[in-house]
């Protein structure tokens, strides 16, 4: 019995290693389509699909179309691991864009690393993601680079700020890493951290935290969480009478918080790695296509997922010019693709991108925006100089 | 702890505790009649909030299959004053009650007819819960929907009282939740304690066999029980949704678990127990120091554990007497 299983396994292994690359070229997308993070995942799926449409409309890779294979990675580690395994072993993808959360990346990326399949993190901004392995890169700038800009901007708007209240979602790896950056920046700017409050991303009732913030006499509140909890927190802070400035982290950087905090979102300051106003041709085209379909400006998560797919495709194009993709054996292509991804330079909606040798994104343009609500439902991110 | 802080915590605890109480009552009703836990109760809670939202706003503009459908192109007739909003809440709760009746028909009755183990009914209700939650996501997406702030007219968002030199602030919505919950509890207490329907329900709970010999249609009263349970669950859903936003298809899950803790704490099948349990857990959570507030859920269950060690039958439950 064992022998039979072994020989079947060996057979499968040799079959896989000698496999040719399929056409259309399969690229794996492992994002949160269900679960509590689907809110962000849905935006990413939209971004990835737009990229696919755009690329195939322009002849794909040297005439060969690409095909995105979607596997729902939901919001938990197990689903991400299953999605990765299925994409690598069943769908034979050349690379994977995903997962949505940093927390999932720490669990699922090592699987791609062992299988030698390149992974592009579209929204993993926690510390240590590129260091997971040689095959892991990301197009989402780390919080340590993005977050400090927001605090500096808040101090520009109100130089008299002295005391800060910091709140973060303690069950989310990304928020924990972001709040660390926020707290260091606040201290470096000479601010006094009056209170640090924790919550869970699944929380809806923040009365306890808000009461503590009000009692601490803070004149700046900094929130690291996701859209639902972050938006609710903003709303309850304002309803209970907090009047000072609020800085939101990357998780609040989505138009999805508008329906949550409604008119109370007004004035929240958010540092961003993407702006629809970014002038590059690649971005203006992306914004135009997105607006045509969704009647609003694209959010950062859509832009980053788009950029993730684009990076994979541009690297594949470079390889295809050397040797027709259909001639490659799958494993060799995955390895060569990983090298090519790290070597290339890309003009994406995020502006010009490169990677360092670990797979960390090198990005030029960052923004700080302030939310302006037109009415209870519609708002926009207005860019501050 | 200062007096003002103490009062603040008590108010916060009572508001959320009263929601736990009416939510848990739905669990308890079904348990006292059928002796099973209906795991779909959390999903019915979520649905209640979505039904009310549908009436008040009329459209889900972000995602899902219902995107682009607007029930009220000229504005919703259920929006604009507190009374209209209350009406929408009632209708939403009634529809949630009907969903609970449907759940009984699909998940519980076939099991009962075959005389299946109560555990199977529990698993089957868990299945129904998953189907409902995913159905919500399919229809309206995973976005958070918040009731527009003008839906219930011009209501002050918060009230503040001076206590000594400190200020205690309560959101208006918390006071409303508390008041509505009390009224509901009073009505339910009256129905079960003083009316014919209540008598029949108690008879069915006591002994279904004997009740049907006395001419009580057991199946009909089981349906009534499920309707009441779903009504309370849906009402709690709207109350929480109004206070904190309709936080996506999954937002009933935590309440489902919390409700379980509440009824075990209060004593399984005990109606006053569900109320006391809800308030105790709400207050316990409110008194968790702010910097540890993320551990609120853990505190609720730790409290449950401790109380069960001392009183295995729960606070107001009756000790089980084994007939030999």
XYZ file of C-alpha atoms in Angstrom, chain A:
385
model
C 0.000 0.000 0.000
C 2.667 2.465 1.086
C 4.709 1.482 -1.923
C 1.768 2.116 -4.225
C 1.191 5.545 -2.698
C 4.889 6.332 -2.953
C 5.092 5.376 -6.576
C 1.994 7.418 -7.382
C 3.486 10.356 -5.513
C 6.757 9.984 -7.359
C 4.891 9.754 -10.625
C 3.062 12.980 -9.819
C 6.314 14.682 -8.878
C 8.049 13.788 -12.114
C 4.953 14.756 -14.047
C 4.931 18.156 -12.379
C 8.603 18.804 -12.913
C 8.453 18.060 -16.601
C 5.307 20.136 -17.083
C 5.107 22.726 -19.787
C 3.549 26.128 -19.125
C -0.165 26.168 -19.963
C -1.809 28.727 -22.225
C -3.478 31.066 -21.537
C -0.790 31.775 -18.936
C -2.316 31.016 -15.489
C -1.613 33.583 -12.749
C -2.954 32.792 -9.284
C -4.986 35.327 -7.326
C -5.488 34.410 -3.662
C -7.508 37.195 -2.064
C -10.291 37.515 0.498
C -13.498 37.071 -1.462
C -15.491 35.984 1.579
C -15.094 36.440 5.308
C -14.626 39.555 7.350
C -11.853 40.970 5.128
C -13.868 40.571 1.947
C -14.451 44.303 2.144
C -10.843 44.936 1.123
C -10.580 41.753 -0.913
C -13.457 42.768 -3.156
C -11.614 45.959 -4.085
C -8.492 43.956 -4.841
C -10.388 41.514 -7.036
C -11.745 44.450 -9.021
C -8.203 45.801 -9.479
C -6.835 42.433 -10.591
C -9.681 41.871 -13.072
C -9.183 45.322 -14.580
C -5.498 44.511 -15.068
C -6.382 41.214 -16.769
C -8.863 42.898 -19.100
C -6.423 45.690 -19.905
C -3.507 43.324 -20.609
C -5.460 40.846 -22.741
C -7.053 43.670 -24.743
C -3.517 44.682 -25.694
C -2.417 41.253 -26.909
C -1.459 39.648 -23.594
C 2.138 38.474 -23.478
C 3.505 38.507 -27.031
C 0.103 37.381 -28.336
C -0.593 34.790 -25.605
C -3.429 35.865 -23.269
C -3.179 35.560 -19.490
C -5.823 33.954 -17.295
C -6.276 34.895 -13.648
C -7.171 31.882 -11.501
C -9.089 33.069 -8.421
C -8.988 31.123 -5.174
C -10.768 32.592 -2.178
C -8.229 33.115 0.613
C -10.907 34.573 2.940
C -9.614 36.366 6.024
C -7.947 33.547 7.938
C -4.631 31.732 7.698
C -6.052 28.309 6.834
C -8.054 29.498 3.857
C -4.989 31.324 2.550
C -2.882 28.169 2.866
C -5.511 26.095 1.047
C -5.828 28.686 -1.702
C -2.047 28.741 -2.214
C -1.796 24.946 -2.308
C -4.595 24.636 -4.807
C -3.139 27.337 -7.079
C 0.355 25.839 -6.998
C -0.484 22.144 -7.335
C -3.828 22.023 -9.130
C -3.911 25.140 -11.289
C -0.151 25.164 -12.036
C 0.082 28.935 -11.890
C 3.321 30.729 -12.747
C 3.012 33.191 -9.835
C 0.558 34.220 -7.110
C -0.758 37.656 -6.198
C -2.004 37.579 -2.599
C -3.006 37.111 0.182
C -4.926 40.122 1.515
C -3.651 40.313 5.101
C -0.093 40.340 6.426
C -1.163 37.803 8.992
C -2.160 35.387 6.232
C 1.059 36.073 4.333
C 3.173 34.876 7.254
C 1.253 31.580 7.130
C 0.799 31.017 3.382
C 3.887 32.557 1.717
C 6.257 29.856 3.057
C 4.256 27.311 1.025
C 4.991 29.197 -2.185
C 8.596 29.591 -1.029
C 9.013 25.811 -0.663
C 7.378 25.201 -4.044
C 9.563 27.943 -5.594
C 6.603 29.963 -6.881
C 6.945 33.766 -6.887
C 4.448 35.626 -4.672
C 3.550 39.306 -4.913
C 1.905 40.695 -1.782
C -0.674 43.254 -2.935
C -1.524 44.685 0.485
C 0.807 43.108 3.057
C 2.453 46.053 4.771
C 3.675 44.544 8.049
C 7.347 44.355 8.904
C 9.181 41.240 7.710
C 7.039 40.215 4.723
C 9.778 40.297 2.030
C 12.067 38.484 4.479
C 9.745 35.433 4.484
C 11.758 34.103 1.582
C 13.481 34.601 -1.779
C 10.240 34.133 -3.692
C 8.263 36.756 -1.747
C 7.993 40.382 -2.882
C 5.360 43.053 -2.317
C 3.945 46.070 -4.107
C 2.501 47.497 -0.890
C 4.893 49.921 0.785
C 5.536 49.033 4.438
C 3.816 51.042 7.150
C 7.142 52.220 8.487
C 7.555 54.273 5.298
C 3.969 55.494 4.874
C 2.570 56.076 8.361
C 4.867 58.826 9.733
C 3.754 61.245 6.992
C 0.253 61.431 8.466
C 1.416 62.512 11.921
C 3.700 65.174 10.464
C 0.762 66.468 8.449
C -1.470 66.567 11.550
C 1.170 68.666 13.334
C 1.255 71.017 10.370
C -2.518 71.476 10.602
C -2.405 71.979 14.356
C 1.070 72.774 15.772
C -0.330 72.942 19.325
C -0.944 69.178 19.602
C 0.672 67.807 22.768
C -1.132 64.641 23.876
C -1.891 61.639 21.702
C -4.299 58.741 22.178
C -3.325 55.645 20.193
C -5.832 52.896 19.362
C -5.163 49.682 17.482
C -6.690 46.316 16.563
C -4.644 43.837 18.520
C -5.846 40.768 16.621
C -4.455 41.966 13.316
C -0.725 41.628 12.609
C -0.714 44.600 10.296
C -2.382 46.965 12.761
C -0.008 45.898 15.521
C 2.979 46.620 13.316
C 1.504 49.927 12.150
C 0.750 51.166 15.648
C 4.383 50.527 16.586
C 5.449 52.861 13.793
C 2.847 55.451 14.800
C 3.938 55.409 18.428
C 7.628 55.744 17.536
C 6.849 58.646 15.218
C 4.706 60.381 17.842
C 7.522 60.117 20.396
C 10.093 61.285 17.864
C 7.934 64.347 17.213
C 7.997 65.141 20.950
C 4.375 64.190 21.607
C 3.167 62.650 24.834
C 1.277 59.357 24.465
C -1.577 59.840 26.920
C -3.277 56.478 26.433
C -2.960 53.335 24.309
C -6.197 51.414 23.693
C -6.633 48.026 22.080
C -9.639 46.516 20.332
C -10.527 43.640 18.001
C -11.282 44.039 14.298
C -14.613 42.330 14.957
C -15.639 44.844 17.640
C -18.473 47.250 17.028
C -18.935 48.797 20.454
C -16.100 51.142 21.361
C -17.720 52.960 24.252
C -15.001 51.826 26.685
C -12.137 52.967 24.473
C -13.778 56.283 23.596
C -14.495 57.043 27.236
C -10.826 56.451 28.030
C -9.690 58.705 25.182
C -11.967 61.507 26.346
C -10.703 61.179 29.910
C -7.062 61.274 28.790
C -7.458 64.784 27.368
C -5.771 63.817 24.091
C -5.794 66.373 21.267
C -4.816 63.870 18.576
C -6.195 60.346 18.070
C -4.361 57.772 15.966
C -6.233 54.643 14.815
C -4.769 51.453 13.353
C -7.517 49.081 12.339
C -9.567 47.989 9.352
C -12.408 49.801 7.615
C -15.370 48.533 9.634
C -13.935 48.864 13.108
C -11.929 51.983 12.266
C -14.947 53.751 10.787
C -17.108 52.829 13.737
C -14.467 54.068 16.123
C -14.304 57.427 14.338
C -18.086 57.710 14.451
C -18.333 56.931 18.153
C -15.450 59.270 19.019
C -17.232 62.140 17.307
C -20.677 61.259 18.658
C -19.376 61.255 22.189
C -17.822 64.647 21.703
C -14.166 64.266 20.688
C -13.244 67.425 18.739
C -9.551 67.032 17.902
C -7.783 65.698 14.795
C -7.904 61.986 13.924
C -5.194 60.142 12.003
C -6.164 56.828 10.402
C -3.811 54.076 9.353
C -3.701 52.181 6.083
C -6.670 49.980 6.967
C -8.939 53.033 6.953
C -7.623 54.029 3.569
C -10.681 53.066 1.578
C -13.877 54.751 0.477
C -15.630 51.864 2.235
C -15.371 53.750 5.501
C -17.642 56.544 4.184
C -20.879 54.601 4.765
C -19.576 53.557 8.190
C -18.768 56.902 9.797
C -20.780 59.006 7.324
C -20.509 62.744 8.051
C -18.270 61.964 11.024
C -15.512 60.754 8.653
C -14.933 64.379 7.712
C -11.422 65.566 8.476
C -9.770 62.190 9.134
C -6.143 62.298 7.971
C -4.739 59.251 6.181
C -1.300 58.582 4.725
C -1.498 56.770 1.433
C 0.710 54.801 -0.880
C -1.591 55.561 -3.788
C -3.424 58.553 -5.142
C -5.812 58.748 -8.089
C -4.110 62.090 -8.748
C -0.743 60.409 -9.443
C 0.072 61.846 -12.878
C 1.731 58.881 -14.640
C 0.134 57.667 -17.860
C -0.339 54.168 -16.432
C -2.335 55.561 -13.521
C -4.451 57.964 -15.533
C -5.488 55.106 -17.809
C -6.306 52.924 -14.788
C -8.339 55.689 -13.155
C -10.259 56.250 -16.382
C -11.140 52.550 -16.760
C -12.081 52.244 -13.101
C -14.267 55.341 -13.127
C -16.047 54.214 -16.283
C -17.126 51.030 -14.544
C -17.625 52.046 -10.890
C -18.424 55.776 -11.025
C -15.893 56.597 -8.308
C -12.152 56.982 -7.863
C -10.217 53.749 -7.433
C -9.136 52.923 -3.863
C -5.556 52.062 -2.935
C -6.298 48.337 -2.611
C -7.577 48.125 -6.190
C -4.543 50.043 -7.482
C -2.088 47.825 -5.611
C -3.701 44.593 -6.820
C -3.637 45.971 -10.363
C 0.046 46.821 -9.935
C 0.713 43.318 -8.569
C -0.717 41.634 -11.668
C 1.067 44.124 -13.877
C 4.451 43.402 -12.290
C 4.047 39.663 -12.940
C 2.969 40.252 -16.532
C 5.733 42.768 -17.334
C 8.320 40.317 -15.996
C 6.770 37.507 -18.074
C 6.968 39.743 -21.162
C 10.689 40.235 -20.573
C 11.195 36.455 -20.343
C 8.988 35.828 -23.380
C 11.230 38.091 -25.445
C 14.198 35.846 -24.589
C 12.390 32.537 -25.119
C 8.759 31.891 -26.080
C 6.793 31.144 -22.887
C 5.216 28.011 -24.387
C 8.712 26.483 -24.667
C 9.425 26.809 -20.928
C 9.071 24.055 -18.433
C 6.899 25.287 -15.553
C 9.388 25.026 -12.683
C 12.170 26.718 -14.634
C 9.810 29.520 -15.605
C 8.734 30.110 -11.995
C 12.366 30.438 -10.920
C 13.337 32.670 -13.833
C 10.205 34.768 -13.302
C 11.164 35.391 -9.685
C 14.614 36.659 -10.743
C 13.079 38.815 -13.461
C 10.489 40.360 -11.098
C 13.239 41.563 -8.762
C 15.353 42.861 -11.656
C 12.729 44.867 -13.523
C 11.468 48.444 -13.370
C 7.712 49.023 -13.701
C 5.475 51.977 -14.466
C 2.285 51.193 -12.596
C -0.663 53.168 -11.220
C 1.415 53.549 -8.050
C 4.026 55.395 -10.070
C 7.426 53.954 -10.857
C 8.297 50.786 -8.905
C 11.412 48.697 -8.380
C 12.321 46.028 -5.836
C 15.383 45.615 -3.664
C 17.078 42.203 -3.604
C 14.852 40.976 -0.774
C 11.670 41.824 -2.670
C 10.868 45.014 -0.777
C 9.145 47.629 -2.883
C 11.043 50.816 -3.733
C 8.409 53.436 -4.361
C 8.859 57.159 -4.966
C 5.519 58.819 -4.342
C 3.546 58.973 -1.097
C 0.535 61.087 -0.194
C -1.397 62.370 2.759
C -5.101 62.866 2.259
C -7.894 64.246 4.338
C -11.443 62.932 4.050
C -14.008 65.484 2.907
C -17.643 64.364 3.063
C -20.026 65.894 0.531
C -23.091 64.480 2.293
C -23.849 61.547 4.584
C -22.733 58.988 2.019
C -20.369 60.459 -0.501
C -16.942 61.723 0.244
C -13.487 61.862 -1.209
C -9.853 61.892 -0.197
C -8.510 65.377 -0.706
C -4.736 65.503 -1.078
C -2.785 67.743 1.232
C 0.466 69.221 0.042
